[in-house]
Amino acid sequence: MSLADTIYEVIKPFPDDMAKEVLDFALYLNQREDTQEWRNLQAAQMNSFTDWNNEDDEVWNHVPEV
Protein backbone atom coordinates (compact mmCIF):
# COMPACT_ATOMS: atom_id res chain seq x y z
CA MET A 1 0.00 0.00 0.00
CA SER A 2 1.37 3.43 -0.95
CA LEU A 3 1.66 6.29 1.48
CA ALA A 4 -1.16 8.10 -0.34
CA ASP A 5 -3.38 5.01 0.11
CA THR A 6 -2.52 4.89 3.81
CA ILE A 7 -3.36 8.56 4.24
CA TYR A 8 -6.64 8.02 2.42
CA GLU A 9 -7.55 5.07 4.63
CA VAL A 10 -6.85 7.10 7.78
CA ILE A 11 -8.83 10.12 6.58
CA LYS A 12 -11.73 8.25 4.97
CA PRO A 13 -13.77 7.95 8.21
CA PHE A 14 -13.20 11.61 9.17
CA PRO A 15 -16.23 13.91 9.16
CA ASP A 16 -16.21 16.43 6.31
CA ASP A 17 -15.05 19.34 8.46
CA MET A 18 -11.98 17.40 9.65
CA ALA A 19 -11.25 16.10 6.14
CA LYS A 20 -11.40 19.69 4.86
CA GLU A 21 -8.78 20.70 7.44
CA VAL A 22 -6.50 17.92 6.20
CA LEU A 23 -7.07 19.04 2.61
CA ASP A 24 -6.40 22.67 3.51
CA PHE A 25 -3.15 21.66 5.19
CA ALA A 26 -2.08 19.57 2.19
CA LEU A 27 -2.81 22.50 -0.13
CA TYR A 28 -0.83 24.79 2.16
CA LEU A 29 2.16 22.43 2.02
CA ASN A 30 1.89 22.31 -1.76
CA GLN A 31 1.76 26.11 -2.00
CA ARG A 32 4.67 26.47 0.41
CA GLU A 33 6.75 24.16 -1.75
CA ASP A 34 5.84 26.14 -4.88
CA THR A 35 6.79 29.35 -3.09
CA GLN A 36 10.15 27.92 -2.06
CA GLU A 37 10.85 26.80 -5.63
CA TRP A 38 10.01 30.32 -6.81
CA ARG A 39 12.39 31.83 -4.24
CA ASN A 40 15.13 29.43 -5.37
CA LEU A 41 14.56 30.47 -8.99
CA GLN A 42 14.71 34.15 -8.08
CA ALA A 43 17.92 33.62 -6.12
CA ALA A 44 19.51 31.79 -9.05
CA GLN A 45 18.54 34.60 -11.41
CA MET A 46 19.97 37.24 -9.10
CA ASN A 47 23.28 35.37 -9.04
CA SER A 48 23.45 35.50 -12.84
CA PHE A 49 22.65 39.22 -12.85
CA THR A 50 25.53 39.97 -10.52
CA ASP A 51 27.84 38.25 -13.01
CA TRP A 52 26.67 40.67 -15.72
CA ASN A 53 27.00 43.76 -13.59
CA ASN A 54 30.59 44.72 -14.32
CA GLU A 55 32.53 47.46 -16.13
CA ASP A 56 33.12 45.35 -19.26
CA ASP A 57 29.39 45.02 -19.82
CA GLU A 58 28.60 48.68 -19.09
CA VAL A 59 28.47 49.41 -22.84
CA TRP A 60 25.35 47.21 -23.15
CA ASN A 61 23.40 49.43 -20.75
CA HIS A 62 23.12 52.10 -23.47
CA VAL A 63 21.94 49.93 -26.38
CA PRO A 64 18.44 51.04 -27.46
CA GLU A 65 15.67 48.45 -27.38
CA VAL A 66 14.20 47.46 -30.74
PDB file of C-alpha atoms in Angstrom:
ATOM      1  CA  MET A   1       0.000   0.000   0.000  1.00  0.00           C
ATOM      2  CA  SER A   2       1.372   3.428  -0.950  1.00  0.00           C
ATOM      3  CA  LEU A   3       1.663   6.286   1.484  1.00  0.00           C
ATOM      4  CA  ALA A   4      -1.161   8.102  -0.342  1.00  0.00           C
ATOM      5  CA  ASP A   5      -3.378   5.013   0.108  1.00  0.00           C
ATOM      6  CA  THR A   6      -2.523   4.887   3.810  1.00  0.00           C
ATOM      7  CA  ILE A   7      -3.358   8.560   4.242  1.00  0.00           C
ATOM      8  CA  TYR A   8      -6.644   8.023   2.417  1.00  0.00           C
ATOM      9  CA  GLU A   9      -7.552   5.067   4.632  1.00  0.00           C
ATOM     10  CA  VAL A  10      -6.853   7.098   7.776  1.00  0.00           C
ATOM     11  CA  ILE A  11      -8.831  10.120   6.576  1.00  0.00           C
ATOM     12  CA  LYS A  12     -11.733   8.252   4.973  1.00  0.00           C
ATOM     13  CA  PRO A  13     -13.774   7.948   8.208  1.00  0.00           C
ATOM     14  CA  PHE A  14     -13.204  11.612   9.171  1.00  0.00           C
ATOM     15  CA  PRO A  15     -16.226  13.906   9.157  1.00  0.00           C
ATOM     16  CA  ASP A  16     -16.206  16.432   6.311  1.00  0.00           C
ATOM     17  CA  ASP A  17     -15.048  19.338   8.458  1.00  0.00           C
ATOM     18  CA  MET A  18     -11.980  17.404   9.655  1.00  0.00           C
ATOM     19  CA  ALA A  19     -11.253  16.102   6.143  1.00  0.00           C
ATOM     20  CA  LYS A  20     -11.403  19.688   4.862  1.00  0.00           C
ATOM     21  CA  GLU A  21      -8.777  20.704   7.443  1.00  0.00           C
ATOM     22  CA  VAL A  22      -6.500  17.921   6.202  1.00  0.00           C
ATOM     23  CA  LEU A  23      -7.072  19.035   2.612  1.00  0.00           C
ATOM     24  CA  ASP A  24      -6.398  22.673   3.506  1.00  0.00           C
ATOM     25  CA  PHE A  25      -3.146  21.658   5.193  1.00  0.00           C
ATOM     26  CA  ALA A  26      -2.080  19.566   2.189  1.00  0.00           C
ATOM     27  CA  LEU A  27      -2.814  22.496  -0.134  1.00  0.00           C
ATOM     28  CA  TYR A  28      -0.827  24.793   2.159  1.00  0.00           C
ATOM     29  CA  LEU A  29       2.161  22.425   2.022  1.00  0.00           C
ATOM     30  CA  ASN A  30       1.894  22.311  -1.765  1.00  0.00           C
ATOM     31  CA  GLN A  31       1.759  26.113  -1.997  1.00  0.00           C
ATOM     32  CA  ARG A  32       4.672  26.470   0.415  1.00  0.00           C
ATOM     33  CA  GLU A  33       6.752  24.155  -1.754  1.00  0.00           C
ATOM     34  CA  ASP A  34       5.839  26.136  -4.883  1.00  0.00           C
ATOM     35  CA  THR A  35       6.788  29.348  -3.093  1.00  0.00           C
ATOM     36  CA  GLN A  36      10.152  27.916  -2.057  1.00  0.00           C
ATOM     37  CA  GLU A  37      10.850  26.796  -5.635  1.00  0.00           C
ATOM     38  CA  TRP A  38      10.012  30.323  -6.814  1.00  0.00           C
ATOM     39  CA  ARG A  39      12.394  31.827  -4.244  1.00  0.00           C
ATOM     40  CA  ASN A  40      15.127  29.434  -5.366  1.00  0.00           C
ATOM     41  CA  LEU A  41      14.559  30.468  -8.988  1.00  0.00           C
ATOM     42  CA  GLN A  42      14.714  34.154  -8.078  1.00  0.00           C
ATOM     43  CA  ALA A  43      17.921  33.623  -6.119  1.00  0.00           C
ATOM     44  CA  ALA A  44      19.510  31.789  -9.054  1.00  0.00           C
ATOM     45  CA  GLN A  45      18.540  34.599 -11.412  1.00  0.00           C
ATOM     46  CA  MET A  46      19.974  37.235  -9.098  1.00  0.00           C
ATOM     47  CA  ASN A  47      23.282  35.371  -9.039  1.00  0.00           C
ATOM     48  CA  SER A  48      23.449  35.499 -12.840  1.00  0.00           C
ATOM     49  CA  PHE A  49      22.648  39.221 -12.848  1.00  0.00           C
ATOM     50  CA  THR A  50      25.527  39.970 -10.520  1.00  0.00           C
ATOM     51  CA  ASP A  51      27.844  38.248 -13.012  1.00  0.00           C
ATOM     52  CA  TRP A  52      26.667  40.674 -15.717  1.00  0.00           C
ATOM     53  CA  ASN A  53      26.998  43.763 -13.588  1.00  0.00           C
ATOM     54  CA  ASN A  54      30.592  44.723 -14.321  1.00  0.00           C
ATOM     55  CA  GLU A  55      32.527  47.461 -16.127  1.00  0.00           C
ATOM     56  CA  ASP A  56      33.121  45.354 -19.255  1.00  0.00           C
ATOM     57  CA  ASP A  57      29.392  45.021 -19.823  1.00  0.00           C
ATOM     58  CA  GLU A  58      28.598  48.682 -19.086  1.00  0.00           C
ATOM     59  CA  VAL A  59      28.474  49.413 -22.839  1.00  0.00           C
ATOM     60  CA  TRP A  60      25.345  47.214 -23.154  1.00  0.00           C
ATOM     61  CA  ASN A  61      23.401  49.434 -20.749  1.00  0.00           C
ATOM     62  CA  HIS A  62      23.118  52.102 -23.469  1.00  0.00           C
ATOM     63  CA  VAL A  63      21.938  49.928 -26.379  1.00  0.00           C
ATOM     64  CA  PRO A  64      18.436  51.038 -27.462  1.00  0.00           C
ATOM     65  CA  GLU A  65      15.671  48.453 -27.384  1.00  0.00           C
ATOM     66  CA  VAL A  66      14.203  47.459 -30.741  1.00  0.00           C
TER      67      VAL A  66
END
